[in-house]
Amino acid sequence: MASEFQHTKLRAMFDAFDVDGDGYLEEADFTALAARWGGLARVRTEADLAARVRDVMLGWWQHLSTTVDTDGAGRISMAGILAMVDRLPSMHETVTATADTVFDAVDENGDGRISRGEHQRLIDVWHGRGIETGSTFDLLDQDGDGYLSRPEFAELWSQFWISDDPTDPGNYLCGPFTGAPTG
Protein backbone atom coordinates (compact mmCIF):
# COMPACT_ATOMS: atom_id res chain seq x y z
CA MET A 1 0.00 0.00 0.00
CA ALA A 2 1.37 3.39 -0.98
CA SER A 3 2.58 5.55 1.87
CA GLU A 4 1.56 9.14 2.58
CA PHE A 5 4.91 10.28 1.12
CA GLN A 6 4.29 8.37 -2.12
CA HIS A 7 0.78 9.79 -2.27
CA THR A 8 2.14 13.34 -1.93
CA LYS A 9 4.86 12.76 -4.52
CA LEU A 10 2.56 11.11 -7.03
CA ARG A 11 -0.21 13.68 -6.54
CA ALA A 12 2.13 16.22 -8.15
CA MET A 13 2.65 13.82 -11.09
CA PHE A 14 -1.06 13.10 -11.34
CA ASP A 15 -1.96 16.80 -11.38
CA ALA A 16 0.66 17.50 -14.06
CA PHE A 17 -0.72 14.72 -16.27
CA ASP A 18 -4.41 15.56 -15.74
CA VAL A 19 -4.56 18.09 -18.57
CA ASP A 20 -8.24 18.99 -18.20
CA GLY A 21 -8.15 18.96 -14.39
CA ASP A 22 -11.12 16.63 -14.05
CA GLY A 23 -9.49 14.46 -11.38
CA TYR A 24 -8.94 11.50 -13.68
CA LEU A 25 -6.29 10.38 -16.14
CA GLU A 26 -7.69 9.41 -19.51
CA GLU A 27 -6.17 8.44 -22.84
CA ALA A 28 -6.42 12.08 -23.98
CA ASP A 29 -4.19 13.10 -21.06
CA PHE A 30 -1.51 10.65 -22.18
CA THR A 31 -1.87 11.80 -25.79
CA ALA A 32 -1.32 15.38 -24.58
CA LEU A 33 1.66 14.22 -22.52
CA ALA A 34 3.18 12.53 -25.58
CA ALA A 35 2.66 15.75 -27.54
CA ARG A 36 4.46 17.76 -24.84
CA TRP A 37 7.40 15.36 -24.97
CA GLY A 38 7.28 15.54 -28.76
CA GLY A 39 8.19 19.23 -28.48
CA LEU A 40 11.66 18.49 -27.14
CA ALA A 41 14.37 19.37 -29.66
CA ARG A 42 15.81 15.89 -30.17
CA VAL A 43 12.37 14.27 -30.29
CA ARG A 44 11.26 16.75 -32.99
CA THR A 45 14.24 15.88 -35.20
CA GLU A 46 14.57 12.11 -34.71
CA ALA A 47 11.57 10.16 -35.99
CA ASP A 48 12.57 6.91 -34.28
CA LEU A 49 12.91 8.68 -30.93
CA ALA A 50 9.58 10.44 -31.45
CA ALA A 51 7.96 7.04 -32.05
CA ARG A 52 9.61 5.57 -28.93
CA VAL A 53 8.44 8.50 -26.80
CA ARG A 54 4.89 8.20 -28.08
CA ASP A 55 4.94 4.41 -27.61
CA VAL A 56 6.15 4.77 -24.01
CA MET A 57 3.59 7.42 -23.05
CA LEU A 58 0.65 5.68 -24.69
CA GLY A 59 1.97 2.29 -23.58
CA TRP A 60 1.66 3.39 -19.97
CA TRP A 61 -1.91 4.45 -20.65
CA GLN A 62 -2.64 1.01 -22.09
CA HIS A 63 -1.01 -0.67 -19.12
CA LEU A 64 -2.91 1.47 -16.63
CA SER A 65 -6.22 1.05 -18.40
CA THR A 66 -5.93 -2.74 -18.46
CA THR A 67 -4.51 -3.04 -14.96
CA VAL A 68 -6.19 -0.48 -12.71
CA ASP A 69 -9.26 0.75 -14.63
CA THR A 70 -11.36 -1.82 -12.82
CA ASP A 71 -14.73 -0.36 -13.79
CA GLY A 72 -13.87 -0.03 -17.50
CA ALA A 73 -14.78 3.67 -17.53
CA GLY A 74 -11.67 4.65 -19.49
CA ARG A 75 -10.31 6.79 -16.70
CA ILE A 76 -7.89 6.34 -13.82
CA SER A 77 -8.26 7.96 -10.42
CA MET A 78 -5.47 8.82 -8.03
CA ALA A 79 -6.34 5.62 -6.16
CA GLY A 80 -5.67 3.70 -9.37
CA ILE A 81 -2.25 5.31 -9.73
CA LEU A 82 -1.42 4.39 -6.15
CA ALA A 83 -2.53 0.81 -6.80
CA MET A 84 -0.20 0.73 -9.81
CA VAL A 85 2.70 2.00 -7.71
CA ASP A 86 2.34 -1.06 -5.50
CA ARG A 87 3.05 -3.19 -8.59
CA LEU A 88 6.05 -1.23 -9.91
CA PRO A 89 8.74 -2.92 -7.78
CA SER A 90 8.04 -6.14 -9.70
CA MET A 91 8.26 -4.28 -13.04
CA HIS A 92 11.84 -3.02 -12.81
CA GLU A 93 12.67 -3.75 -16.48
CA THR A 94 9.62 -1.82 -17.69
CA VAL A 95 10.47 1.14 -15.47
CA THR A 96 14.09 1.10 -16.69
CA ALA A 97 13.00 0.93 -20.34
CA THR A 98 10.90 4.03 -19.76
CA ALA A 99 13.92 5.72 -18.18
CA ASP A 100 16.03 4.97 -21.27
CA THR A 101 13.50 6.58 -23.59
CA VAL A 102 13.05 9.63 -21.36
CA PHE A 103 16.84 9.96 -21.04
CA ASP A 104 17.25 9.96 -24.84
CA ALA A 105 14.46 12.50 -25.24
CA VAL A 106 15.96 14.86 -22.68
CA ASP A 107 19.61 14.44 -23.78
CA GLU A 108 19.20 17.14 -26.43
CA ASN A 109 22.74 17.08 -27.77
CA GLY A 110 23.09 13.29 -27.63
CA ASP A 111 26.26 13.38 -25.54
CA GLY A 112 25.09 10.57 -23.24
CA ARG A 113 24.50 12.76 -20.22
CA ILE A 114 21.88 15.16 -18.93
CA SER A 115 23.02 18.67 -18.04
CA ARG A 116 21.34 21.03 -15.60
CA GLY A 117 19.56 22.81 -18.48
CA GLU A 118 18.38 19.56 -20.03
CA HIS A 119 17.06 18.45 -16.64
CA GLN A 120 15.17 21.73 -16.32
CA ARG A 121 13.48 21.03 -19.66
CA LEU A 122 12.50 17.54 -18.40
CA ILE A 123 10.76 19.14 -15.42
CA ASP A 124 9.07 21.81 -17.53
CA VAL A 125 7.80 19.24 -20.05
CA TRP A 126 6.73 16.91 -17.24
CA HIS A 127 4.59 19.64 -15.70
CA GLY A 128 3.54 21.33 -18.93
CA ARG A 129 4.86 24.69 -17.71
CA GLY A 130 7.97 26.29 -16.29
CA ILE A 131 8.77 25.16 -12.75
CA GLU A 132 11.21 26.75 -10.34
CA THR A 133 13.55 23.96 -9.31
CA GLY A 134 15.97 25.65 -6.93
CA SER A 135 18.77 23.26 -6.03
CA THR A 136 17.00 20.09 -7.17
CA PHE A 137 19.66 19.26 -9.77
CA ASP A 138 22.40 19.49 -7.15
CA LEU A 139 20.53 16.95 -5.02
CA LEU A 140 20.31 14.57 -7.99
CA ASP A 141 23.92 15.00 -9.16
CA GLN A 142 25.38 12.79 -6.44
CA ASP A 143 28.93 12.78 -7.85
CA GLY A 144 28.93 16.55 -8.43
CA ASP A 145 30.18 16.38 -12.02
CA GLY A 146 27.41 18.63 -13.35
CA TYR A 147 25.66 15.85 -15.30
CA LEU A 148 23.44 12.82 -14.87
CA SER A 149 24.74 9.73 -16.65
CA ARG A 150 22.38 7.10 -18.06
CA PRO A 151 22.95 4.74 -15.08
CA GLU A 152 22.48 7.60 -12.60
CA PHE A 153 19.28 8.65 -14.36
CA ALA A 154 17.92 5.07 -14.41
CA GLU A 155 18.48 4.78 -10.66
CA LEU A 156 16.87 8.15 -10.01
CA TRP A 157 13.91 7.26 -12.26
CA SER A 158 13.36 3.99 -10.37
CA GLN A 159 13.53 5.83 -7.07
CA PHE A 160 10.96 8.35 -8.27
CA TRP A 161 8.42 5.69 -9.12
CA ILE A 162 9.16 3.15 -6.40
CA SER A 163 10.85 4.76 -3.40
CA ASP A 164 9.07 5.44 -0.16
CA ASP A 165 12.16 7.01 1.41
CA PRO A 166 12.07 10.83 1.32
CA THR A 167 15.88 10.90 1.49
CA ASP A 168 16.27 9.11 -1.86
CA PRO A 169 17.22 11.86 -4.32
CA GLY A 170 15.27 10.29 -7.19
CA ASN A 171 12.03 11.29 -5.52
CA TYR A 172 12.77 14.82 -6.74
CA LEU A 173 13.77 13.91 -10.30
CA CYS A 174 10.64 15.52 -11.71
CA GLY A 175 10.97 18.60 -9.54
CA PRO A 176 10.12 19.73 -6.06
CA PHE A 177 6.59 19.16 -4.82
CA THR A 178 4.36 20.52 -2.10
CA GLY A 179 4.54 18.50 1.08
CA ALA A 180 8.03 17.16 0.42
CA PRO A 181 10.50 17.37 3.26
CA THR A 182 12.94 20.20 2.88
CA GLY A 183 16.40 19.78 3.86
Coordinates of N, CA, C and O in Angstrom, one line a residue, residues 16-175:
A16 N 0.0 17.1 -12.8 CA 0.7 17.5 -14.1 C 0.1 16.8 -15.3 O 0.0 17.3 -16.4
F17 N -0.2 15.5 -15.1 CA -0.7 14.7 -16.3 C -2.2 15.0 -16.6 O -2.6 14.8 -17.7
D18 N -3.0 15.4 -15.6 CA -4.4 15.6 -15.7 C -4.7 16.9 -16.5 O -5.0 17.9 -15.8
V19 N -4.5 16.9 -17.8 CA -4.6 18.1 -18.6 C -5.8 18.9 -18.4 O -5.8 20.1 -18.2
D20 N -7.0 18.2 -18.3 CA -8.2 19.0 -18.2 C -8.7 19.2 -16.8 O -9.7 19.8 -16.5
G21 N -7.9 18.7 -15.8 CA -8.2 19.0 -14.4 C -9.4 18.3 -13.9 O -10.0 18.8 -12.9
D22 N -9.9 17.2 -14.5 CA -11.1 16.6 -14.0 C -11.0 15.6 -12.9 O -11.9 15.0 -12.5
G23 N -9.7 15.4 -12.5 CA -9.5 14.5 -11.4 C -9.3 13.0 -11.8 O -9.2 12.1 -11.0
Y24 N -9.2 12.8 -13.1 CA -8.9 11.5 -13.7 C -7.9 11.6 -14.8 O -7.8 12.6 -15.5
L25 N -7.2 10.5 -15.0 CA -6.3 10.4 -16.1 C -7.0 9.6 -17.2 O -7.6 8.5 -16.9
E26 N -7.0 10.1 -18.4 CA -7.7 9.4 -19.5 C -6.7 9.3 -20.7 O -5.6 10.0 -20.6
E27 N -7.1 8.6 -21.7 CA -6.2 8.4 -22.8 C -5.8 9.8 -23.4 O -4.6 10.0 -23.8
A28 N -6.7 10.7 -23.4 CA -6.4 12.1 -24.0 C -5.3 12.8 -23.2 O -4.5 13.5 -23.7
D29 N -5.3 12.5 -21.9 CA -4.2 13.1 -21.1 C -2.8 12.6 -21.5 O -1.8 13.3 -21.5
F30 N -2.8 11.3 -21.8 CA -1.5 10.6 -22.2 C -1.1 11.1 -23.6 O 0.0 11.2 -23.9
T31 N -2.1 11.3 -24.4 CA -1.9 11.8 -25.8 C -1.3 13.2 -25.7 O -0.3 13.5 -26.4
A32 N -1.8 14.0 -24.8 CA -1.3 15.4 -24.6 C 0.1 15.3 -24.0 O 1.0 16.1 -24.4
L33 N 0.3 14.4 -23.1 CA 1.7 14.2 -22.5 C 2.7 13.8 -23.6 O 3.8 14.4 -23.7
A34 N 2.3 12.9 -24.5 CA 3.2 12.5 -25.6 C 3.5 13.7 -26.5 O 4.6 13.9 -27.0
A35 N 2.5 14.5 -26.7 CA 2.7 15.7 -27.5 C 3.6 16.7 -26.9 O 4.5 17.3 -27.5
R36 N 3.5 16.9 -25.6 CA 4.5 17.8 -24.8 C 5.9 17.2 -25.0 O 6.8 18.0 -25.3
W37 N 6.1 15.9 -24.8 CA 7.4 15.4 -25.0 C 7.9 15.5 -26.4 O 9.1 15.6 -26.7
G38 N 6.9 15.4 -27.3 CA 7.3 15.5 -28.8 C 7.8 16.9 -29.1 O 8.5 17.1 -30.2
G39 N 7.7 17.9 -28.2 CA 8.2 19.2 -28.5 C 9.7 19.4 -28.1 O 10.3 20.4 -28.4
L40 N 10.2 18.4 -27.5 CA 11.7 18.5 -27.1 C 12.5 18.4 -28.4 O 12.1 17.7 -29.4
A41 N 13.6 19.2 -28.4 CA 14.4 19.4 -29.7 C 14.8 18.1 -30.3 O 14.6 17.9 -31.5
R42 N 15.3 17.2 -29.6 CA 15.8 15.9 -30.2 C 14.6 15.0 -30.6 O 14.7 14.4 -31.7
V43 N 13.6 15.1 -29.9 CA 12.4 14.3 -30.3 C 11.8 14.8 -31.6 O 11.3 14.0 -32.5
R44 N 11.8 16.1 -31.8 CA 11.3 16.8 -33.0 C 12.1 16.4 -34.2 O 11.5 16.3 -35.3
T45 N 13.4 16.1 -34.0 CA 14.2 15.9 -35.2 C 14.6 14.4 -35.5 O 15.1 14.1 -36.5
E46 N 14.3 13.5 -34.5 CA 14.6 12.1 -34.7 C 13.3 11.3 -34.7 O 12.7 11.1 -33.6
A47 N 12.9 10.9 -35.9 CA 11.6 10.2 -36.0 C 11.5 8.9 -35.1 O 10.5 8.6 -34.5
D48 N 12.6 8.1 -35.1 CA 12.6 6.9 -34.3 C 12.4 7.2 -32.8 O 11.7 6.5 -32.1
L49 N 13.1 8.3 -32.3 CA 12.9 8.7 -30.9 C 11.5 9.2 -30.7 O 10.9 8.9 -29.6
A50 N 11.0 10.0 -31.6 CA 9.6 10.4 -31.4 C 8.6 9.3 -31.3 O 7.7 9.3 -30.5
A51 N 8.8 8.2 -32.1 CA 8.0 7.0 -32.1 C 8.1 6.3 -30.7 O 7.1 5.9 -30.1
R52 N 9.4 6.2 -30.2 CA 9.6 5.6 -28.9 C 8.9 6.3 -27.8 O 8.3 5.7 -26.9
V53 N 9.1 7.7 -27.8 CA 8.4 8.5 -26.8 C 6.9 8.3 -26.8 O 6.3 8.1 -25.8
R54 N 6.3 8.4 -28.0 CA 4.9 8.2 -28.1 C 4.5 6.8 -27.6 O 3.5 6.6 -26.9
D55 N 5.2 5.8 -28.0 CA 4.9 4.4 -27.6 C 5.0 4.3 -26.1 O 4.2 3.6 -25.5
V56 N 6.0 4.9 -25.5 CA 6.1 4.8 -24.0 C 5.0 5.5 -23.3 O 4.3 4.9 -22.4
M57 N 4.7 6.7 -23.7 CA 3.6 7.4 -23.1 C 2.2 6.7 -23.2 O 1.5 6.5 -22.3
L58 N 1.9 6.3 -24.5 CA 0.6 5.7 -24.7 C 0.7 4.2 -24.2 O -0.4 3.7 -23.8
G59 N 1.8 3.6 -24.1 CA 2.0 2.3 -23.6 C 1.6 2.3 -22.1 O 1.0 1.3 -21.6
W60 N 2.0 3.3 -21.4 CA 1.7 3.4 -20.0 C 0.2 3.6 -19.8 O -0.4 3.0 -18.9
W61 N -0.4 4.3 -20.7 CA -1.9 4.5 -20.6 C -2.5 3.1 -20.8 O -3.4 2.7 -20.1
Q62 N -2.1 2.3 -21.8 CA -2.6 1.0 -22.1 C -2.5 0.1 -20.9 O -3.4 -0.6 -20.5
H63 N -1.3 0.2 -20.3 CA -1.0 -0.7 -19.1 C -1.9 -0.3 -18.0 O -2.5 -1.2 -17.3
L64 N -2.0 1.0 -17.7 CA -2.9 1.5 -16.6 C -4.4 1.1 -16.9 O -5.1 0.6 -16.0
S65 N -4.8 1.3 -18.1 CA -6.2 1.0 -18.4 C -6.6 -0.4 -18.3 O -7.7 -0.8 -17.9
T66 N -5.6 -1.3 -18.6 CA -5.9 -2.7 -18.5 C -5.7 -3.3 -17.1 O -6.3 -4.3 -16.7
T67 N -4.9 -2.5 -16.3 CA -4.5 -3.0 -15.0 C -5.3 -2.4 -13.8 O -5.8 -3.2 -12.9
V68 N -5.5 -1.1 -13.9 CA -6.2 -0.5 -12.7 C -7.5 0.2 -13.0 O -8.1 0.8 -12.1
D69 N -7.9 0.2 -14.3 CA -9.3 0.8 -14.6 C -10.3 -0.4 -14.4 O -10.8 -1.0 -15.4
T70 N -10.6 -0.6 -13.2 CA -11.4 -1.8 -12.8 C -12.8 -1.7 -13.2 O -13.5 -2.7 -13.4
D71 N -13.3 -0.5 -13.4 CA -14.7 -0.4 -13.8 C -14.9 -0.2 -15.3 O -16.0 0.0 -15.8
G72 N -13.8 -0.2 -16.0 CA -13.9 0.0 -17.5 C -14.4 1.3 -18.0 O -14.8 1.4 -19.1
A73 N -14.3 2.3 -17.2 CA -14.8 3.7 -17.5 C -13.8 4.5 -18.4 O -14.2 5.5 -18.9
G74 N -12.6 3.9 -18.7 CA -11.7 4.6 -19.5 C -11.0 5.8 -18.8 O -10.5 6.7 -19.4
R75 N -11.0 5.7 -17.5 CA -10.3 6.8 -16.7 C -9.7 6.2 -15.4 O -10.2 5.2 -14.9
I76 N -8.6 6.8 -15.0 CA -7.9 6.3 -13.8 C -7.9 7.4 -12.7 O -7.5 8.6 -13.0
S77 N -8.3 7.0 -11.6 CA -8.3 8.0 -10.4 C -6.9 7.9 -9.8 O -6.0 7.1 -10.1
M78 N -6.7 8.8 -8.8 CA -5.5 8.8 -8.0 C -5.3 7.5 -7.3 O -4.2 7.0 -7.2
A79 N -6.4 6.9 -6.8 CA -6.3 5.6 -6.2 C -5.8 4.6 -7.1 O -5.1 3.7 -6.7
G80 N -6.2 4.6 -8.4 CA -5.7 3.7 -9.4 C -4.2 3.8 -9.6 O -3.5 2.8 -9.7
I81 N -3.7 5.1 -9.6 CA -2.3 5.3 -9.7 C -1.5 4.7 -8.5 O -0.5 4.1 -8.7
L82 N -2.1 4.9 -7.3 CA -1.4 4.4 -6.2 C -1.4 2.9 -6.2 O -0.5 2.2 -5.7
A83 N -2.5 2.3 -6.7 CA -2.5 0.8 -6.8 C -1.5 0.3 -7.8 O -0.8 -0.7 -7.6
M84 N -1.2 1.1 -8.8 CA -0.2 0.7 -9.8 C 1.2 0.8 -9.2 O 2.0 0.0 -9.4
V85 N 1.4 1.8 -8.4 CA 2.7 2.0 -7.7 C 3.1 0.8 -6.9 O 4.2 0.4 -6.8
D86 N 2.1 0.1 -6.3 CA 2.3 -1.1 -5.5 C 2.9 -2.2 -6.4 O 3.6 -3.1 -5.9
R87 N 2.6 -2.1 -7.7 CA 3.0 -3.2 -8.6 C 4.4 -2.9 -9.2 O 5.0 -3.8 -9.8
L88 N 4.8 -1.6 -9.2 CA 6.0 -1.2 -9.9 C 7.3 -1.9 -9.4 O 8.2 -2.2 -10.3
P89 N 7.5 -2.2 -8.2 CA 8.7 -2.9 -7.8 C 9.0 -4.2 -8.5 O 10.1 -4.6 -8.8
S90 N 7.9 -4.9 -8.9 CA 8.0 -6.1 -9.7 C 8.2 -5.9 -11.2 O 8.3 -6.8 -12.0
M91 N 8.2 -4.6 -11.6 CA 8.3 -4.3 -13.0 C 9.5 -3.5 -13.3 O 9.5 -2.6 -14.1
H92 N 10.6 -3.8 -12.7 CA 11.8 -3.0 -12.8 C 12.3 -2.8 -14.3 O 12.7 -1.7 -14.7
E93 N 12.2 -3.9 -15.1 CA 12.7 -3.7 -16.5 C 11.8 -2.8 -17.3 O 12.3 -2.0 -18.1
T94 N 10.5 -2.7 -17.0 CA 9.6 -1.8 -17.7 C 9.9 -0.4 -17.3 O 10.0 0.5 -18.1
V95 N 10.1 -0.2 -16.0 CA 10.5 1.1 -15.5 C 11.8 1.6 -16.1 O 11.9 2.8 -16.5
T96 N 12.8 0.7 -16.1 CA 14.1 1.1 -16.7 C 14.0 1.4 -18.2 O 14.6 2.3 -18.7
A97 N 13.2 0.7 -18.9 CA 13.0 0.9 -20.3 C 12.4 2.3 -20.5 O 12.8 3.0 -21.5
T98 N 11.5 2.7 -19.7 CA 10.9 4.0 -19.8 C 12.0 5.1 -19.5 O 12.1 6.1 -20.2
A99 N 12.8 4.8 -18.5 CA 13.9 5.7 -18.2 C 14.8 5.9 -19.4 O 15.3 7.1 -19.6
D100 N 15.1 4.9 -20.1 CA 16.0 5.0 -21.3 C 15.4 5.9 -22.3 O 16.1 6.7 -22.9
T101 N 14.2 5.7 -22.6 CA 13.5 6.6 -23.6 C 13.5 8.0 -23.1 O 13.7 9.0 -23.9
V102 N 13.1 8.3 -21.9 CA 13.1 9.6 -21.4 C 14.5 10.2 -21.4 O 14.6 11.4 -21.8
F103 N 15.5 9.5 -21.0 CA 16.8 10.0 -21.0 C 17.2 10.4 -22.5 O 17.7 11.5 -22.6
D104 N 16.9 9.6 -23.5 CA 17.3 10.0 -24.8 C 16.5 11.2 -25.3 O 17.0 12.0 -26.0
A105 N 15.3 11.3 -24.9 CA 14.5 12.5 -25.2 C 15.0 13.8 -24.6 O 15.0 14.8 -25.3
V106 N 15.5 13.7 -23.4 CA 16.0 14.9 -22.7 C 17.4 15.2 -23.0 O 17.8 16.4 -23.0
D107 N 18.2 14.2 -23.4 CA 19.6 14.4 -23.8 C 19.7 15.1 -25.2 O 19.9 14.5 -26.2
E108 N 19.4 16.4 -25.2 CA 19.2 17.1 -26.4 C 20.4 17.1 -27.4 O 20.2 17.0 -28.6
N109 N 21.6 17.1 -26.9 CA 22.7 17.1 -27.8 C 23.3 15.7 -28.0 O 24.3 15.5 -28.7
G110 N 22.7 14.7 -27.4 CA 23.1 13.3 -27.6 C 24.5 12.9 -27.1 O 25.1 12.0 -27.6
D111 N 24.9 13.7 -26.1 CA 26.3 13.4 -25.5 C 26.3 12.3 -24.5 O 27.3 12.0 -23.9
G112 N 25.1 11.7 -24.2 CA 25.1 10.6 -23.2 C 25.0 11.0 -21.8 O 25.3 10.2 -20.9
R113 N 24.6 12.3 -21.6 CA 24.5 12.8 -20.2 C 23.5 13.9 -20.2 O 23.3 14.6 -21.2
I114 N 22.9 14.1 -19.1 CA 21.9 15.2 -18.9 C 22.5 16.3 -18.1 O 22.9 16.1 -17.0
S115 N 22.5 17.5 -18.7 CA 23.0 18.7 -18.0 C 21.9 19.3 -17.2 O 20.8 18.9 -17.2
R116 N 22.3 20.3 -16.4 CA 21.3 21.0 -15.6 C 20.2 21.6 -16.5 O 19.0 21.5 -16.1
G117 N 20.6 22.2 -17.6 CA 19.6 22.8 -18.5 C 18.6 21.8 -19.1 O 17.4 22.0 -19.2
E118 N 19.2 20.6 -19.5 CA 18.4 19.6 -20.0 C 17.4 19.0 -19.0 O 16.3 18.7 -19.2
H119 N 17.9 18.9 -17.7 CA 17.1 18.4 -16.6 C 15.9 19.4 -16.4 O 14.8 19.0 -16.2
Q120 N 16.2 20.7 -16.5 CA 15.2 21.7 -16.3 C 14.1 21.5 -17.4 O 12.9 21.6 -17.1
R121 N 14.5 21.3 -18.6 CA 13.5 21.0 -19.7 C 12.7 19.8 -19.4 O 11.5 19.8 -19.6
L122 N 13.3 18.7 -18.8 CA 12.5 17.5 -18.4 C 11.4 17.9 -17.4 O 10.2 17.6 -17.6
I123 N 11.8 18.7 -16.4 CA 10.8 19.1 -15.4 C 9.7 20.0 -16.1 O 8.5 19.8 -15.8
D124 N 10.1 20.9 -16.9 CA 9.1 21.8 -17.5 C 8.1 21.0 -18.4 O 6.9 21.3 -18.4
V125 N 8.7 20.1 -19.2 CA 7.8 19.2 -20.0 C 6.9 18.3 -19.2 O 5.7 18.2 -19.5
W126 N 7.5 17.8 -18.2 CA 6.7 16.9 -17.2 C 5.5 17.6 -16.7 O 4.4 17.1 -16.7
H127 N 5.7 18.9 -16.3 CA 4.6 19.6 -15.7 C 3.8 20.4 -16.7 O 2.7 21.0 -16.4
G128 N 4.3 20.6 -17.9 CA 3.5 21.3 -18.9 C 3.7 22.8 -18.8 O 2.9 23.6 -19.4
R129 N 4.6 23.3 -17.9 CA 4.9 24.7 -17.7 C 6.2 24.8 -17.0 O 6.8 23.9 -16.5
G130 N 6.7 26.0 -17.0 CA 8.0 26.3 -16.3 C 7.8 26.1 -14.8 O 6.9 26.6 -14.2
I131 N 8.8 25.4 -14.2 CA 8.8 25.2 -12.8 C 10.1 25.6 -12.2 O 11.2 25.3 -12.7
E132 N 10.0 26.3 -11.1 CA 11.2 26.8 -10.3 C 11.8 25.5 -9.6 O 11.0 24.9 -8.8
T133 N 13.0 25.2 -9.9 CA 13.6 24.0 -9.3 C 14.6 24.2 -8.2 O 14.9 23.2 -7.5
G134 N 15.0 25.4 -8.0 CA 16.0 25.7 -6.9 C 17.2 24.8 -7.1 O 17.8 24.7 -8.2
S135 N 17.6 24.1 -6.0 CA 18.8 23.3 -6.0 C 18.5 21.8 -6.3 O 19.3 20.9 -6.0
T136 N 17.4 21.5 -6.9 CA 17.0 20.1 -7.2 C 18.1 19.3 -7.9 O 18.4 18.2 -7.6
F137 N 18.6 20.0 -9.0 CA 19.7 19.3 -9.8 C 20.9 18.9 -8.9 O 21.4 17.8 -9.0
D138 N 21.3 19.8 -8.0 CA 22.4 19.5 -7.1 C 22.1 18.3 -6.3 O 23.1 17.5 -6.0
L139 N 20.9 18.1 -5.8 CA 20.5 16.9 -5.0 C 20.7 15.7 -5.8 O 21.1 14.6 -5.4
L140 N 20.3 15.7 -7.1 CA 20.3 14.6 -8.0 C 21.7 14.2 -8.4 O 22.0 13.0 -8.6
D141 N 22.6 15.2 -8.7 CA 23.9 15.0 -9.2 C 24.8 14.6 -8.0 O 25.6 15.3 -7.5
Q142 N 24.7 13.3 -7.6 CA 25.4 12.8 -6.4 C 26.9 12.9 -6.5 O 27.6 13.0 -5.5
D143 N 27.5 12.7 -7.7 CA 28.9 12.8 -7.9 C 29.4 14.2 -8.1 O 30.7 14.4 -8.2
G144 N 28.6 15.2 -8.3 CA 28.9 16.5 -8.4 C 29.6 16.9 -9.7 O 30.3 17.9 -9.8
D145 N 29.5 16.1 -10.8 CA 30.2 16.4 -12.0 C 29.4 17.3 -13.0 O 29.9 17.6 -14.0
G146 N 28.2 17.7 -12.5 CA 27.4 18.6 -13.3 C 26.5 17.9 -14.4 O 25.9 18.6 -15.2
Y147 N 26.5 16.6 -14.3 CA 25.7 15.9 -15.3 C 25.0 14.6 -14.6 O 25.5 14.2 -13.6
L148 N 24.0 14.1 -15.3 CA 23.4 12.8 -14.9 C 23.8 11.8 -16.0 O 23.4 12.1 -17.1
S149 N 24.4 10.8 -15.7 CA 24.7 9.7 -16.6 C 23.5 8.9 -16.8 O 22.6 8.9 -16.0
R150 N 23.5 8.0 -17.8 CA 22.4 7.1 -18.1 C 22.2 6.2 -16.8 O 21.0 6.1 -16.4
P151 N 23.2 5.6 -16.3 CA 22.9 4.7 -15.1 C 22.4 5.6 -13.9 O 21.6 5.1 -13.2
E152 N 23.0 6.8 -13.7 CA 22.5 7.6 -12.6 C 21.0 7.9 -12.8 O 20.2 7.8 -11.9
F153 N 20.7 8.3 -14.0 CA 19.3 8.6 -14.4 C 18.3 7.5 -14.1 O 17.3 7.6 -13.6
A154 N 18.8 6.3 -14.6 CA 17.9 5.1 -14.4 C 17.6 4.8 -12.9 O 16.5 4.5 -12.6
E155 N 18.7 5.0 -12.1 CA 18.5 4.8 -10.7 C 17.5 5.8 -10.1 O 16.6 5.5 -9.3
L156 N 17.7 7.1 -10.5 CA 16.9 8.2 -10.0 C 15.4 7.9 -10.5 O 14.5 8.2 -9.7
W157 N 15.2 7.5 -11.7 CA 13.9 7.3 -12.3 C 13.2 6.2 -11.5 O 12.0 6.3 -11.1
S158 N 13.9 5.1 -11.2 CA 13.4 4.0 -10.4 C 13.0 4.5 -9.0 O 11.9 4.1 -8.5
Q159 N 13.9 5.3 -8.4 CA 13.5 5.8 -7.1 C 12.3 6.7 -7.1 O 11.4 6.6 -6.2
F160 N 12.2 7.5 -8.2 CA 11.0 8.4 -8.3 C 9.7 7.5 -8.2 O 8.8 7.8 -7.5
W161 N 9.6 6.5 -9.0 CA 8.4 5.7 -9.1 C 8.2 4.7 -8.0 O 7.1 4.4 -7.7
I162 N 9.3 4.2 -7.4 CA 9.2 3.1 -6.4 C 9.5 3.5 -5.0 O 8.9 3.0 -4.0
S163 N 10.4 4.5 -4.7 CA 10.9 4.8 -3.4 C 9.8 5.3 -2.5 O 9.0 6.2 -2.9
D164 N 9.9 4.9 -1.2 CA 9.1 5.4 -0.2 C 9.9 6.2 0.9 O 9.5 6.6 1.9
D165 N 11.2 6.4 0.5 CA 12.2 7.0 1.4 C 12.4 8.5 1.0 O 13.0 8.7 -0.1
P166 N 11.9 9.4 1.7 CA 12.1 10.8 1.3 C 13.5 11.3 1.1 O 13.8 12.3 0.5
T167 N 14.5 10.5 1.7 CA 15.9 10.9 1.5 C 16.5 10.4 0.2 O 17.6 10.8 -0.2
D168 N 15.8 9.6 -0.6 CA 16.3 9.1 -1.9 C 16.2 10.3 -2.8 O 15.1 10.8 -3.1
P169 N 17.3 10.7 -3.5 CA 17.2 11.9 -4.3 C 16.3 11.7 -5.5 O 15.7 12.7 -6.0
G170 N 16.1 10.5 -6.0 CA 15.3 10.3 -7.2 C 13.8 10.7 -7.0 O 13.1 11.0 -8.0
N171 N 13.4 10.8 -5.8 CA 12.0 11.3 -5.5 C 11.8 12.7 -6.1 O 10.6 13.1 -6.3
Y172 N 12.9 13.4 -6.3 CA 12.8 14.8 -6.7 C 13.2 15.0 -8.2 O 13.4 16.1 -8.7
L173 N 13.3 13.9 -8.9 CA 13.8 13.9 -10.3 C 12.9 14.8 -11.2 O 13.3 15.5 -12.1
C174 N 11.6 14.8 -10.9 CA 10.6 15.5 -11.7 C 10.3 16.8 -11.1 O 9.3 17.4 -11.4
G175 N 11.1 17.3 -10.2 CA 11.0 18.6 -9.5 C 10.5 18.5 -8.1 O 10.1 17.5 -7.6

